[in-house]
Amino acid sequence: MKKHLIILSLAALAVISATAQKTTKLTATKDNEYGLIYTLPLTEFKVTVAARKTVKTPGEFARYAEKYLADAPVLNPSVSYTITDVVVNPSAYADEDQRYLVTLKGSGSPSITITGSEFPVAVNDEEYTPETQLAALPAAVAPQPTILERPEAKRAVTPDMIQSKSSAKRAQLAAAKIYELRNVRNDIISGQADGMPSDGAAMKLALDQINSQEEALTAMFLGTEQTSVEVRTFTVPVPLEGQPTRSIFARLSQTAGLVSPDDLSGAPIYVSVTPLTTGELPLTDKGTPRTFPKGGLAYRIPGTAQVTVSYDNATLFDSTFEVAQYGVVFGLDPSLFTSKKSPSYLHFNPLTGSIRELGTIEE
């Protein structure tokens, strides 16, 4: 079976990844009176936000950091969040006002392929694999143990530090150990250490252990910083005519991270869905809108919208998408798909119900 392309829809938006959808084939037969049912989709947006959490914890010897290390320590425990990434993907849900029964009575067992939500995918082409083109989502990152929570910290503590009851004395001993470790490392690197490592692998192991112990002891003075990444996805509806195009869809709390828009503990994260173009009906030769064909196979001619996400007066995301709500519904003559000699095939965009490709099937 050969396909001859007649119409190509507008090029799809740039994408990072594509995910195939599971489909079901509906065949027009006498048992269903040659009638096939499908539903056109409406558009909503899934806004995914990634926020980095930073936890700072003072070290045991913070008050002695300037004296022994000449460095500024973490003085107070703190938790803070910063938005690191925002991804917006279109999604579809059923338009219950646009549910259609199309009659395809003819030769060749005409069929419609639909998604699990009954959105149309293809007519007369069960081999067509629809792709919902989506941008890749950011990954959540779990917090890792700080150096003071790892075994290296216990190995760095000397017996004298354990036995001393004075914080000042323990800080003095810890500082002395840091400088001792630095001297040993310099001796190993310069080849002057007693009992030099036997080979490169042994030297690396020795230096790694020295570095870990120094890092742990230093953290007892300067404190630790632990980071993780939280990821949440929020559903944003398309505003109807007369509704505000800008709304708060989430908030960022400096104590709880990403929270719902009604949680006033956080600062607002805004989304704007601004109509750019509206779908228009095709015109006749006289320049008047065409009328919906009798018993027509319905499809959507979508409009477009600009979607912008902002926080703290900074734009975090800005892109343009096709939007079903800003479009119109038109139809194709069902006889195109039931012709005995050269029936047509049709590929839909399952996110909007628009036409991706229309052509004829040639044996």
XYZ file of C-alpha atoms in Angstrom, residues 2-271:
270
model
C 1.423 3.373 -1.043
C 0.516 6.731 0.383
C 0.450 9.919 -1.624
C 0.773 13.032 0.512
C -1.707 15.811 -0.110
C -1.467 18.114 2.910
C 1.096 18.587 5.645
C 0.155 20.436 8.804
C 2.285 23.134 10.419
C 5.691 21.967 11.604
C 5.728 20.708 15.175
C 7.416 22.728 17.887
C 11.038 21.917 18.727
C 11.238 19.044 21.182
C 13.689 17.206 23.368
C 11.927 13.859 23.518
C 8.927 12.067 22.064
C 6.663 9.506 23.680
C 4.476 7.100 21.723
C 0.891 6.613 22.841
C -1.116 3.396 23.029
C -3.986 3.350 20.558
C -7.124 1.393 19.695
C -8.433 0.756 16.192
C -12.162 1.215 15.568
C -13.446 -0.292 12.317
C -16.672 0.789 10.628
C -18.812 -2.339 10.194
C -22.446 -3.291 9.859
C -22.484 -4.234 13.552
C -21.884 -0.607 14.612
C -23.899 0.776 11.691
C -20.623 2.091 10.257
C -20.494 4.719 12.975
C -17.283 5.524 14.856
C -17.096 7.747 17.939
C -14.231 9.980 19.013
C -13.698 13.129 21.083
C -11.645 16.187 20.248
C -9.200 17.340 22.943
C -8.814 20.609 24.799
C -5.477 22.005 25.927
C -3.993 22.458 29.375
C -0.395 22.856 30.463
C 1.807 20.857 32.812
C 4.330 23.216 34.383
C 7.229 21.401 36.026
C 9.424 23.373 38.413
C 12.745 22.286 39.887
C 13.960 24.016 43.060
C 17.357 23.524 44.662
C 17.279 23.260 48.455
C 20.377 24.431 50.312
C 20.848 23.574 53.991
C 23.706 25.306 55.807
C 24.779 24.050 59.242
C 27.408 25.680 61.511
C 30.339 23.552 62.612
C 31.148 22.671 66.208
C 34.126 25.039 66.199
C 32.561 27.912 64.219
C 33.614 30.514 66.788
C 37.277 29.536 66.308
C 37.319 29.509 62.486
C 38.752 33.001 62.104
C 41.466 32.332 64.704
C 42.769 29.014 63.353
C 41.790 28.982 59.661
C 41.415 32.694 58.867
C 38.181 31.907 57.070
C 34.532 32.942 57.497
C 32.337 30.130 58.824
C 28.622 29.417 58.669
C 27.362 31.062 61.847
C 23.641 30.292 61.764
C 21.678 27.298 60.459
C 19.623 28.129 57.395
C 17.441 26.588 54.685
C 16.890 28.264 51.321
C 15.330 27.377 47.969
C 16.214 28.559 44.467
C 14.328 27.753 41.260
C 16.764 26.090 38.860
C 14.582 24.938 35.966
C 11.080 25.312 34.542
C 9.600 23.107 31.812
C 6.168 23.576 30.255
C 4.488 20.808 28.258
C 1.049 20.850 26.647
C -1.430 18.208 27.708
C -4.899 17.245 26.541
C -8.212 16.466 28.161
C -11.558 15.591 26.627
C -13.824 18.287 25.228
C -17.196 16.783 26.103
C -18.909 19.341 23.845
C -16.962 18.074 20.848
C -17.808 14.365 20.814
C -18.529 13.041 17.330
C -20.110 10.078 15.615
C -18.889 9.867 12.045
C -20.372 7.391 9.569
C -17.819 5.746 7.263
C -19.786 3.367 5.080
C -17.830 2.128 2.137
C -15.404 -0.432 0.789
C -12.178 -1.441 2.447
C -13.354 -1.391 6.078
C -12.537 2.232 6.911
C -11.231 2.779 10.442
C -10.275 5.358 13.022
C -7.459 4.928 15.535
C -7.993 6.619 18.897
C -6.040 7.094 22.124
C -7.135 5.772 25.507
C -8.915 9.115 26.029
C -10.707 8.628 22.670
C -8.772 11.414 20.962
C -8.419 10.795 17.210
C -5.022 9.697 15.980
C -5.505 8.440 12.416
C -8.068 7.474 9.817
C -7.346 4.479 7.583
C -3.801 4.062 8.904
C -3.481 1.726 11.866
C 0.305 1.612 11.385
C 0.682 5.279 12.194
C 2.339 5.735 15.584
C 1.423 9.053 17.160
C 4.031 10.932 19.092
C 3.255 13.331 21.884
C 6.239 15.628 21.663
C 7.323 16.678 25.109
C 10.328 18.452 26.567
C 12.443 16.410 28.979
C 11.699 17.006 32.646
C 14.300 17.917 35.269
C 15.275 15.172 37.686
C 14.890 15.302 41.443
C 18.114 14.927 43.427
C 18.111 13.478 46.937
C 20.317 15.081 49.602
C 23.643 13.326 50.141
C 25.270 12.931 53.580
C 27.593 15.773 54.463
C 31.254 15.064 55.188
C 30.446 15.170 58.919
C 27.836 12.434 58.456
C 30.250 10.101 56.680
C 32.771 7.653 58.221
C 35.663 9.978 57.351
C 34.566 12.336 60.118
C 35.018 9.690 62.823
C 38.431 8.717 61.483
C 39.543 12.369 61.585
C 38.830 12.805 65.299
C 41.896 12.084 67.459
C 41.765 10.371 70.890
C 42.847 13.647 72.538
C 39.891 15.458 70.957
C 37.524 12.800 72.243
C 38.898 12.958 75.776
C 38.967 16.749 76.049
C 35.954 18.392 77.695
C 36.944 21.874 76.578
C 35.539 23.136 73.294
C 38.466 25.538 72.936
C 40.955 22.715 73.459
C 39.200 20.432 70.969
C 39.274 23.252 68.402
C 43.011 23.735 69.013
C 43.664 20.005 68.559
C 41.507 19.896 65.416
C 43.402 22.823 63.898
C 46.719 21.180 64.728
C 45.533 17.983 63.020
C 44.557 19.936 59.895
C 48.055 21.422 59.575
C 49.623 18.046 60.274
C 47.591 16.455 57.467
C 48.626 19.239 55.090
C 52.292 18.689 55.891
C 52.001 14.940 55.360
C 50.289 15.515 52.022
C 53.034 17.889 50.891
C 55.699 15.362 51.911
C 53.997 12.577 49.944
C 53.602 14.743 46.849
C 57.240 15.877 47.013
C 58.461 12.322 47.653
C 59.973 13.163 51.060
C 57.560 11.284 53.320
C 58.748 8.442 55.514
C 57.302 5.196 54.225
C 56.292 6.518 50.805
C 53.391 4.666 49.087
C 54.638 1.789 46.958
C 52.938 2.809 43.713
C 50.557 5.305 42.119
C 47.411 3.508 43.306
C 48.657 3.430 46.905
C 49.603 7.113 46.702
C 46.142 8.020 45.433
C 44.514 6.059 48.251
C 46.698 7.755 50.867
C 46.026 11.232 49.471
C 42.272 10.570 49.282
C 42.207 9.568 52.936
C 44.208 12.649 53.936
C 41.920 14.921 51.904
C 38.773 13.388 53.404
C 40.024 13.780 56.969
C 41.088 17.373 56.311
C 37.691 18.135 54.753
C 35.905 16.714 57.806
C 38.028 18.651 60.289
C 37.656 21.851 58.268
C 33.862 21.389 58.220
C 33.942 21.334 62.039
C 35.094 24.948 61.791
C 33.442 26.292 58.623
C 30.219 24.255 58.704
C 28.529 22.231 55.989
C 26.322 22.905 53.000
C 23.920 20.208 51.770
C 21.942 20.511 48.528
C 19.076 18.609 46.952
C 16.591 19.262 44.148
C 12.818 19.085 44.511
C 10.645 18.695 41.386
C 6.886 19.284 41.248
C 4.449 19.451 38.332
C 1.433 21.748 38.389
C -1.561 21.698 36.036
C -2.394 25.059 34.501
C -5.708 25.504 32.645
C -6.074 27.684 29.567
C -7.900 30.885 30.543
C -11.245 31.413 28.830
C -12.267 34.640 27.164
C -12.655 37.358 29.752
C -10.482 35.609 32.347
C -7.082 36.997 33.459
C -4.230 35.619 31.385
C -1.807 35.830 34.342
C -2.241 33.750 37.473
C -0.348 32.261 40.411
C 0.019 28.519 39.882
C 2.513 27.803 42.700
C 4.610 29.458 45.375
C 8.169 29.071 46.610
C 8.545 28.962 50.382
C 11.992 29.402 51.907
C 11.097 26.842 54.549
C 8.890 24.342 52.695
C 9.983 24.637 49.070
C 7.414 24.421 46.267
C 3.898 24.802 47.654
C 0.385 25.296 46.309
C -0.793 28.750 45.189
C -3.020 29.181 48.255
C -0.114 28.626 50.684
C 0.824 32.188 51.591
C 4.089 31.088 53.228
C 5.682 31.267 49.780
C 6.350 33.947 47.165
C 4.173 33.661 44.036
C 5.270 31.948 40.829
C 3.275 33.327 37.911
C 2.174 31.810 34.619
